[in-house]
Coordinates of C-alpha atoms in Angstrom, one line a residue:
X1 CA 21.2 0.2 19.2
X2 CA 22.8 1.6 16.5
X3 CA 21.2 4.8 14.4
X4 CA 22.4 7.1 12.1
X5 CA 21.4 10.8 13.4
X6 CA 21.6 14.1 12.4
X7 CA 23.0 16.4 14.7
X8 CA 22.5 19.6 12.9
X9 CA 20.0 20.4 9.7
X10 CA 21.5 22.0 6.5
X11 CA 23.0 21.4 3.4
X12 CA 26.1 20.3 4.3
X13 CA 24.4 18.5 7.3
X14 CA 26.0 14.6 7.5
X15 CA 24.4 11.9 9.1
X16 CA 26.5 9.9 12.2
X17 CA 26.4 6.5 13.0
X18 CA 25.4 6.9 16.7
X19 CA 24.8 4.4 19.8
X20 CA 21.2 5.6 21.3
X21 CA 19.0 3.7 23.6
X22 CA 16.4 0.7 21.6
X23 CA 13.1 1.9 22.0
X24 CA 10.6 0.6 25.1
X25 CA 7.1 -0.8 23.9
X26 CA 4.2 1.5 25.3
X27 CA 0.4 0.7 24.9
X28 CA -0.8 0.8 21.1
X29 CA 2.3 0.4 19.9
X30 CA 4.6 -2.2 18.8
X31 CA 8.6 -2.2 18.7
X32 CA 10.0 -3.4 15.3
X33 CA 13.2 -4.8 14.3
X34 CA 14.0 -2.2 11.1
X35 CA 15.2 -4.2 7.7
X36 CA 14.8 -1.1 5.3
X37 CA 13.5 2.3 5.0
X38 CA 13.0 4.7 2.3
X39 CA 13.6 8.5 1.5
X40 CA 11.3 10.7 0.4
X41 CA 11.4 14.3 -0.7
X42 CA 9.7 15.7 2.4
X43 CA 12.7 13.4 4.3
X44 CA 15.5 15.3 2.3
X45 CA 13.7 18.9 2.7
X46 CA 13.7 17.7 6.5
X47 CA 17.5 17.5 6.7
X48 CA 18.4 20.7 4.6
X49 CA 15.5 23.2 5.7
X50 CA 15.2 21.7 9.5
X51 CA 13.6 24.3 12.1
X52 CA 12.5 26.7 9.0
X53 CA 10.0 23.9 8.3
X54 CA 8.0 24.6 12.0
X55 CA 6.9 21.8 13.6
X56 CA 7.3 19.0 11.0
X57 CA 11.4 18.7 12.0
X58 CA 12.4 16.3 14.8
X59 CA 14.5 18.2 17.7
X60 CA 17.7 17.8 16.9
X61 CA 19.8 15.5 17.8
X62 CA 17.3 13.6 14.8
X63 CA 16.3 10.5 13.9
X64 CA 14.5 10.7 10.2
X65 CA 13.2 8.2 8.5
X66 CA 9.4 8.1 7.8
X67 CA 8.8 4.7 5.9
X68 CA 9.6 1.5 7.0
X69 CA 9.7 -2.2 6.9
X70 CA 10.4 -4.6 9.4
X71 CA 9.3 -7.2 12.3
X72 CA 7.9 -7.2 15.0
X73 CA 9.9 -7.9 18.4
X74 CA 7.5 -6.5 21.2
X75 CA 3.7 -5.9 21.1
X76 CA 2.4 -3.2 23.4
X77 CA -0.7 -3.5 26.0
X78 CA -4.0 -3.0 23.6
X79 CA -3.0 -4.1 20.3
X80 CA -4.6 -7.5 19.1
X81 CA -4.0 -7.4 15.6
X82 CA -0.5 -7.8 15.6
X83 CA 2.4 -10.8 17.2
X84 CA 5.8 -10.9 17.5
X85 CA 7.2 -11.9 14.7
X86 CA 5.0 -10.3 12.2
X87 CA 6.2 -8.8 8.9
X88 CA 5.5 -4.8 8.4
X89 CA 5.5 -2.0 6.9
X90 CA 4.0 1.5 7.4
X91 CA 5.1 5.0 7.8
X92 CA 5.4 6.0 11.2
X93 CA 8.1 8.6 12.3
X94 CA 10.9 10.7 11.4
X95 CA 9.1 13.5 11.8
X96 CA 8.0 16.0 14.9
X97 CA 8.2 14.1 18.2
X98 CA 8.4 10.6 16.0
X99 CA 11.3 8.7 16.1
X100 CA 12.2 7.7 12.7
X101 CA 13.2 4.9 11.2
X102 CA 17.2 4.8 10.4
X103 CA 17.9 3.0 13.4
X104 CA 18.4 -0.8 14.1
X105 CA 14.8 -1.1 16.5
X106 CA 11.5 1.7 16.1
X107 CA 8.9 2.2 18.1
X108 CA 5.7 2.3 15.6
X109 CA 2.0 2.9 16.3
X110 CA -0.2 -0.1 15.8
X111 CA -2.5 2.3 13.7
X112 CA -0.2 3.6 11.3
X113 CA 1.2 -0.3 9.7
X114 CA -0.2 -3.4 8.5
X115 CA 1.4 -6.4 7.1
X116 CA 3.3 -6.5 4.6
X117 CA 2.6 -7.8 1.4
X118 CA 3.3 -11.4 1.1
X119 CA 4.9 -11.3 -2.3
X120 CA 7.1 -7.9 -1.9
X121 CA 10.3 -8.1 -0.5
X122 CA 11.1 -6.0 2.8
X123 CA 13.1 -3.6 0.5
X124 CA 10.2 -3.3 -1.8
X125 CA 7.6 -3.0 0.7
X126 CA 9.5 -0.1 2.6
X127 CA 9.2 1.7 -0.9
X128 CA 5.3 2.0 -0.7
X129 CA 3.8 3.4 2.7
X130 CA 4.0 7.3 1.9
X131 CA 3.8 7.2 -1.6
X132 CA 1.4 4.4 -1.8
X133 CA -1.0 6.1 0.8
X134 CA -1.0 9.6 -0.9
X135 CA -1.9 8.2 -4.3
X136 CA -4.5 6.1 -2.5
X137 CA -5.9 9.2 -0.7
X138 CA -5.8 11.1 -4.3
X139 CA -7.3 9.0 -6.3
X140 CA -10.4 8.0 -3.7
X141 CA -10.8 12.1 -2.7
X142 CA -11.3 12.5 -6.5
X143 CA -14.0 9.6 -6.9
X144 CA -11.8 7.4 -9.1
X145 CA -14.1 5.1 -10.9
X146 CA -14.1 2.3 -13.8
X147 CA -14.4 4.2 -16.9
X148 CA -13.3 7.7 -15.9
X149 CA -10.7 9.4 -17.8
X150 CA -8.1 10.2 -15.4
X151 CA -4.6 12.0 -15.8
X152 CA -1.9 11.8 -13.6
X153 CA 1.1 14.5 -13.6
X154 CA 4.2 13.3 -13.2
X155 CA 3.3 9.4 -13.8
X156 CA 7.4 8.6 -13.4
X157 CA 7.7 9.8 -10.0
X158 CA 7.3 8.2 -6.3
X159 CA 3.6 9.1 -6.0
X160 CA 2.9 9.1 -9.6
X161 CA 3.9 5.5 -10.5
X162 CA 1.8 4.2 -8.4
X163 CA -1.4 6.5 -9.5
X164 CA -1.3 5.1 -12.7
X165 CA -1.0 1.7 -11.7
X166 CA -3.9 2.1 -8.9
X167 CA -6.1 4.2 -11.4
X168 CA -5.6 1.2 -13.6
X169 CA -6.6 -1.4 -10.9
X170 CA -9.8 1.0 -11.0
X171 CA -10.4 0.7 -14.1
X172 CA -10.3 3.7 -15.7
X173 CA -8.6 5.1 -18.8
X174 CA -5.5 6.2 -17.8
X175 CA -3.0 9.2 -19.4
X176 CA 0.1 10.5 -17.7
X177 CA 2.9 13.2 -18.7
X178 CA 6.3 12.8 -18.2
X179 CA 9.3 14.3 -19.8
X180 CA 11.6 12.5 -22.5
X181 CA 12.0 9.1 -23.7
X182 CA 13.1 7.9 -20.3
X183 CA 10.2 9.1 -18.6
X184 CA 7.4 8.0 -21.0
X185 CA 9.1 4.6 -21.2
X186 CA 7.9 4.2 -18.0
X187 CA 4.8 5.3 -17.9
X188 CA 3.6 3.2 -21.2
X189 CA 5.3 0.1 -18.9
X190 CA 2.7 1.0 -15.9
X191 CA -0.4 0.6 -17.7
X192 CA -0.9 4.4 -19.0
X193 CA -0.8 6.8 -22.5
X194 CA 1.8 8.5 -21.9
X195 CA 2.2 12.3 -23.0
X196 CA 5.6 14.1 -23.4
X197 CA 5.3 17.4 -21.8
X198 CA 8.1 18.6 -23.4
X199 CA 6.6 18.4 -26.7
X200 CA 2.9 17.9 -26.2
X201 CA 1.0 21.4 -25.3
X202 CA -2.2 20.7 -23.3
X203 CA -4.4 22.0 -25.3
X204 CA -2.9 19.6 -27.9
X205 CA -3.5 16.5 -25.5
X206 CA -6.8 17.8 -24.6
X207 CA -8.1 17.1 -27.7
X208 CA -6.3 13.8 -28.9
X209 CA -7.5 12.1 -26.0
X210 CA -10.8 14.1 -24.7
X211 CA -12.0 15.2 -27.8
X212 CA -11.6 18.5 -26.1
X213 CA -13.7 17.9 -23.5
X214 CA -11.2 17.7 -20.8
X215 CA -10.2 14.2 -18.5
X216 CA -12.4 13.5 -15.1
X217 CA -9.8 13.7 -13.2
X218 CA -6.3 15.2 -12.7
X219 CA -4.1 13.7 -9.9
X220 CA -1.5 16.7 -10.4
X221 CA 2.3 15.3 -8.3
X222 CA 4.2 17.8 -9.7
X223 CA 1.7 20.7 -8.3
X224 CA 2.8 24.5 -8.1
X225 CA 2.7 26.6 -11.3
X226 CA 1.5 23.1 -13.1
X227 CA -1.5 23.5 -11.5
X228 CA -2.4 25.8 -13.9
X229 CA -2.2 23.3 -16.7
X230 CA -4.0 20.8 -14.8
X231 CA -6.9 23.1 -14.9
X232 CA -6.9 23.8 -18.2
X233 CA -7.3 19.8 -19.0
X234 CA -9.4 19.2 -16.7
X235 CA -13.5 18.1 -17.8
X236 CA -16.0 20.3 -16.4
X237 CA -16.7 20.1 -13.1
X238 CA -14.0 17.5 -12.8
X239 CA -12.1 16.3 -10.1
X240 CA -8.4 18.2 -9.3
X241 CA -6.0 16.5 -6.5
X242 CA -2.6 17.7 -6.1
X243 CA 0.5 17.3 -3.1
X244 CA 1.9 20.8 -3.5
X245 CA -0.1 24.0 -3.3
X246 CA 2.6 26.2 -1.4
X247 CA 2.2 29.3 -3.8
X248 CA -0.4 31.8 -4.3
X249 CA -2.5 31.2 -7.9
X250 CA -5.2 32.9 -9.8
X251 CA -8.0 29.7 -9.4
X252 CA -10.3 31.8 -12.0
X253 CA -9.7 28.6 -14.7
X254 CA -10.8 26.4 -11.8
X255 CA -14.0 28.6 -10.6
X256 CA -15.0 28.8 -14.3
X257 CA -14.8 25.4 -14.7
X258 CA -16.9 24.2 -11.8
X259 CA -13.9 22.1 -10.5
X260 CA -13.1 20.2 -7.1
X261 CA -9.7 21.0 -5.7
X262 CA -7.9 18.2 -3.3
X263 CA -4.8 19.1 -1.5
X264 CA -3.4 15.6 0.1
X265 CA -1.0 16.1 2.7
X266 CA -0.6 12.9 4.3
X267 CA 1.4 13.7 6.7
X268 CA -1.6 14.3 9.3
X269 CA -2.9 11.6 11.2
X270 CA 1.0 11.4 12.3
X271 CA 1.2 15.2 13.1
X272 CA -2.0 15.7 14.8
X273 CA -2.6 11.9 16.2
X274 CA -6.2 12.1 14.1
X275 CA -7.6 9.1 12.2
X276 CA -4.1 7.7 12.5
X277 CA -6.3 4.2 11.9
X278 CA -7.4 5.5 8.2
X279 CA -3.4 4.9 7.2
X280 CA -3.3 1.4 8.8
X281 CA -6.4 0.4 6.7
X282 CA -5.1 1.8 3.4
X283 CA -1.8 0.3 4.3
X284 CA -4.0 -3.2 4.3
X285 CA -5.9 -2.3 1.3
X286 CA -2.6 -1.5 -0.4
X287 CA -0.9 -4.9 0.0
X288 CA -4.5 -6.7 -1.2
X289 CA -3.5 -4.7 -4.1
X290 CA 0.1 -5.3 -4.4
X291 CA -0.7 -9.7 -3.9
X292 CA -3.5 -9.7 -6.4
X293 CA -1.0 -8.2 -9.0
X294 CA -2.2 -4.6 -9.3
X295 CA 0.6 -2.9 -8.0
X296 CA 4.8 -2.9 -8.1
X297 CA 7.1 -0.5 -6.8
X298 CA 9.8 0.7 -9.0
X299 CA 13.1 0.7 -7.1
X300 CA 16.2 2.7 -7.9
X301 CA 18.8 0.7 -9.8
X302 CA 21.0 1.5 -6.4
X303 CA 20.9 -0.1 -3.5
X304 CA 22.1 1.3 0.1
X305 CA 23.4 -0.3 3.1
X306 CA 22.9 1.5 6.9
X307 CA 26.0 3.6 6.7
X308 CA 25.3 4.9 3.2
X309 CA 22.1 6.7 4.0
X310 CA 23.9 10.4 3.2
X311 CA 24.6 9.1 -0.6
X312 CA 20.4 7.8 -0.8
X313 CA 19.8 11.1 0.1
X314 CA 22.4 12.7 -2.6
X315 CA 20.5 10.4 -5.0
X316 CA 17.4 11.7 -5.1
X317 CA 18.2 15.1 -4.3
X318 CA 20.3 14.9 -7.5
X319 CA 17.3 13.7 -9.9
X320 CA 19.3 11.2 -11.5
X321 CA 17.3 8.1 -10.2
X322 CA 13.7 6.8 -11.7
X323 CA 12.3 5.1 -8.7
X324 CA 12.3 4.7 -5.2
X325 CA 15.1 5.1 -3.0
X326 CA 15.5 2.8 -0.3
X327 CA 18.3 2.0 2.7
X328 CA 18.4 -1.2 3.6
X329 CA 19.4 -1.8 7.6

């Protein structure tokens, strides 16, 4: 079958369209042919950083690729909830010892997919696995609830756009921050208030939507140094959840404030084969979601054949894009 591997990591690494063997089915897993796939940061930190992020790189020569959609062509000994023929999606590989999914056929445990949702097309449903189950994670780790003021950083982005539309489906009373008119745009579109961080200090937003008294919770995408901020708005003994923590910080603001801190890192059930089912069922719950008209991904205006896959990654290494990247196969 036809893939398109990297042979070395780096910045100047370039993906080759390569012959390698299709996968063969094994028990509790099913083979899938691939119809799209898309990129996420942690893909293009994957290709430029390689071995200097530990185990989370494949061995080279590598086949990336975490999110996927697709059908099924072979169904291994033990699955029963799955045919031939199915429609898919999930987020399976393209990382450590998974093959990933920029490849014609992929070999996918039955415990990390579900089927796709019935009214998303395969390019759109390939957009929603990693994002879609991080914001999930977030927003249930931080006991999302109808009524709760809840603020999501970064409500533009891959994992943000979906918060706000999830927090929404929750019914609570949703703010995001985003920056300029482009931004903001968006996030009034999703279902949110939309604060311009640019302009808008937090103490200032604090009080125009809390009466000061901070929001319930803070799903915090952008993470880092932010954090800080996120603190600072959140309620006491409120509800913190965040995707990037790789720094040291002074957590005095959150000790005085009595608050919960959530790092989501999604990426373990595949890394350390542990609750891998959790992903499959929040994959499920997702497309309930997504048919009952609670949830759309937002695509990039781009679109990407198979042998284009080193300009998707350009694109949203370049921040020029508002949504999703995806490759279709």
């Amino acid at each position: 079958m036809k893939a398109m591997i990297l042979n070395n990591y780096g910045e100047k690494a370039v993906f080759e369209k390569t012959e390698i063997a299709q996968p063969a089915v094994k028990a509790g897993h099913v083979v899938l042919k691939v119809s799209a796939t898309s990129i996420n940061t942690v893909d293009t930190m994957i290709k430029t950083m390689g071995e200097a992020l530990g185990g989370l790189s494949p061995a080279l020569p590598g086949l990336l690729g975490m999110d996927f959609a697709g059908t099924i062509t072979e169904v291994g000994e033990g699955v029963e909830n799955y045919k031939v023929g199915d429609e898919i999606y999930g987020c399976a590989g393209g990382l450590a010892d998974l093959p990933g999914a920029l490849a014609e056929y992929m070999l996918a445990d039955a415990n990390l997919i579900a089927l796709k949702p019935k009214n998303l097309s395969m390019r759109e449903a390939a957009a929603l696995p990693l994002v879609g189950i991080t914001a999930y994670e977030a927003l249930q780790r931080a006991q999302i609830s109808a009524g709760k003021k809840v603020l999501v950083h970064g409500g533009s982005g891959g994992v943000g756009h979906l918060a706000v539309q999830l927090a929404n489906y929750f019914g609570s009373d949703v703010y995001s921050t985003g920056g300029g008119d482009k931004q903001t745009s968006l996030i009034e579109k999703l279902g949110a208030t939309a604060i311009d961080y640019k302009i808008e200090k937090v103490a200032d937003y604090v009080e125009k939507h809390t009466g000061s008294t901070g929001f319930d919770i803070i799903f915090d995408t952008v993470g880092g140094e932010n954090l800080l901020n996120s603190f600072e708005a959140a309620a006491l003994n409120g509800q913190v959840a965040t995707t990037t923590t790789m720094l040291s910080l002074d957590l005095l603001p959150a000790h005085m404030k009595g608050l919960s801190l959530h790092v989501v890192f999604m990426l373990i059930p595949m890394l350390h084969n542990a609750k891998r089912e959790e992903h499959g069922a929040i994959l499920a719950e997702l497309a309930k979601i997504v048919e009952a008209g609670g949830l759309t991904p937002v695509l990039d205006e781009n679109r990407y054949a198979f042998e284009q896959v080193g300009d998707a990654y350009a694109r949203l290494t370049s921040g020029q894009g508002m949504g999703k990247v995806v490759v279709e196969i």
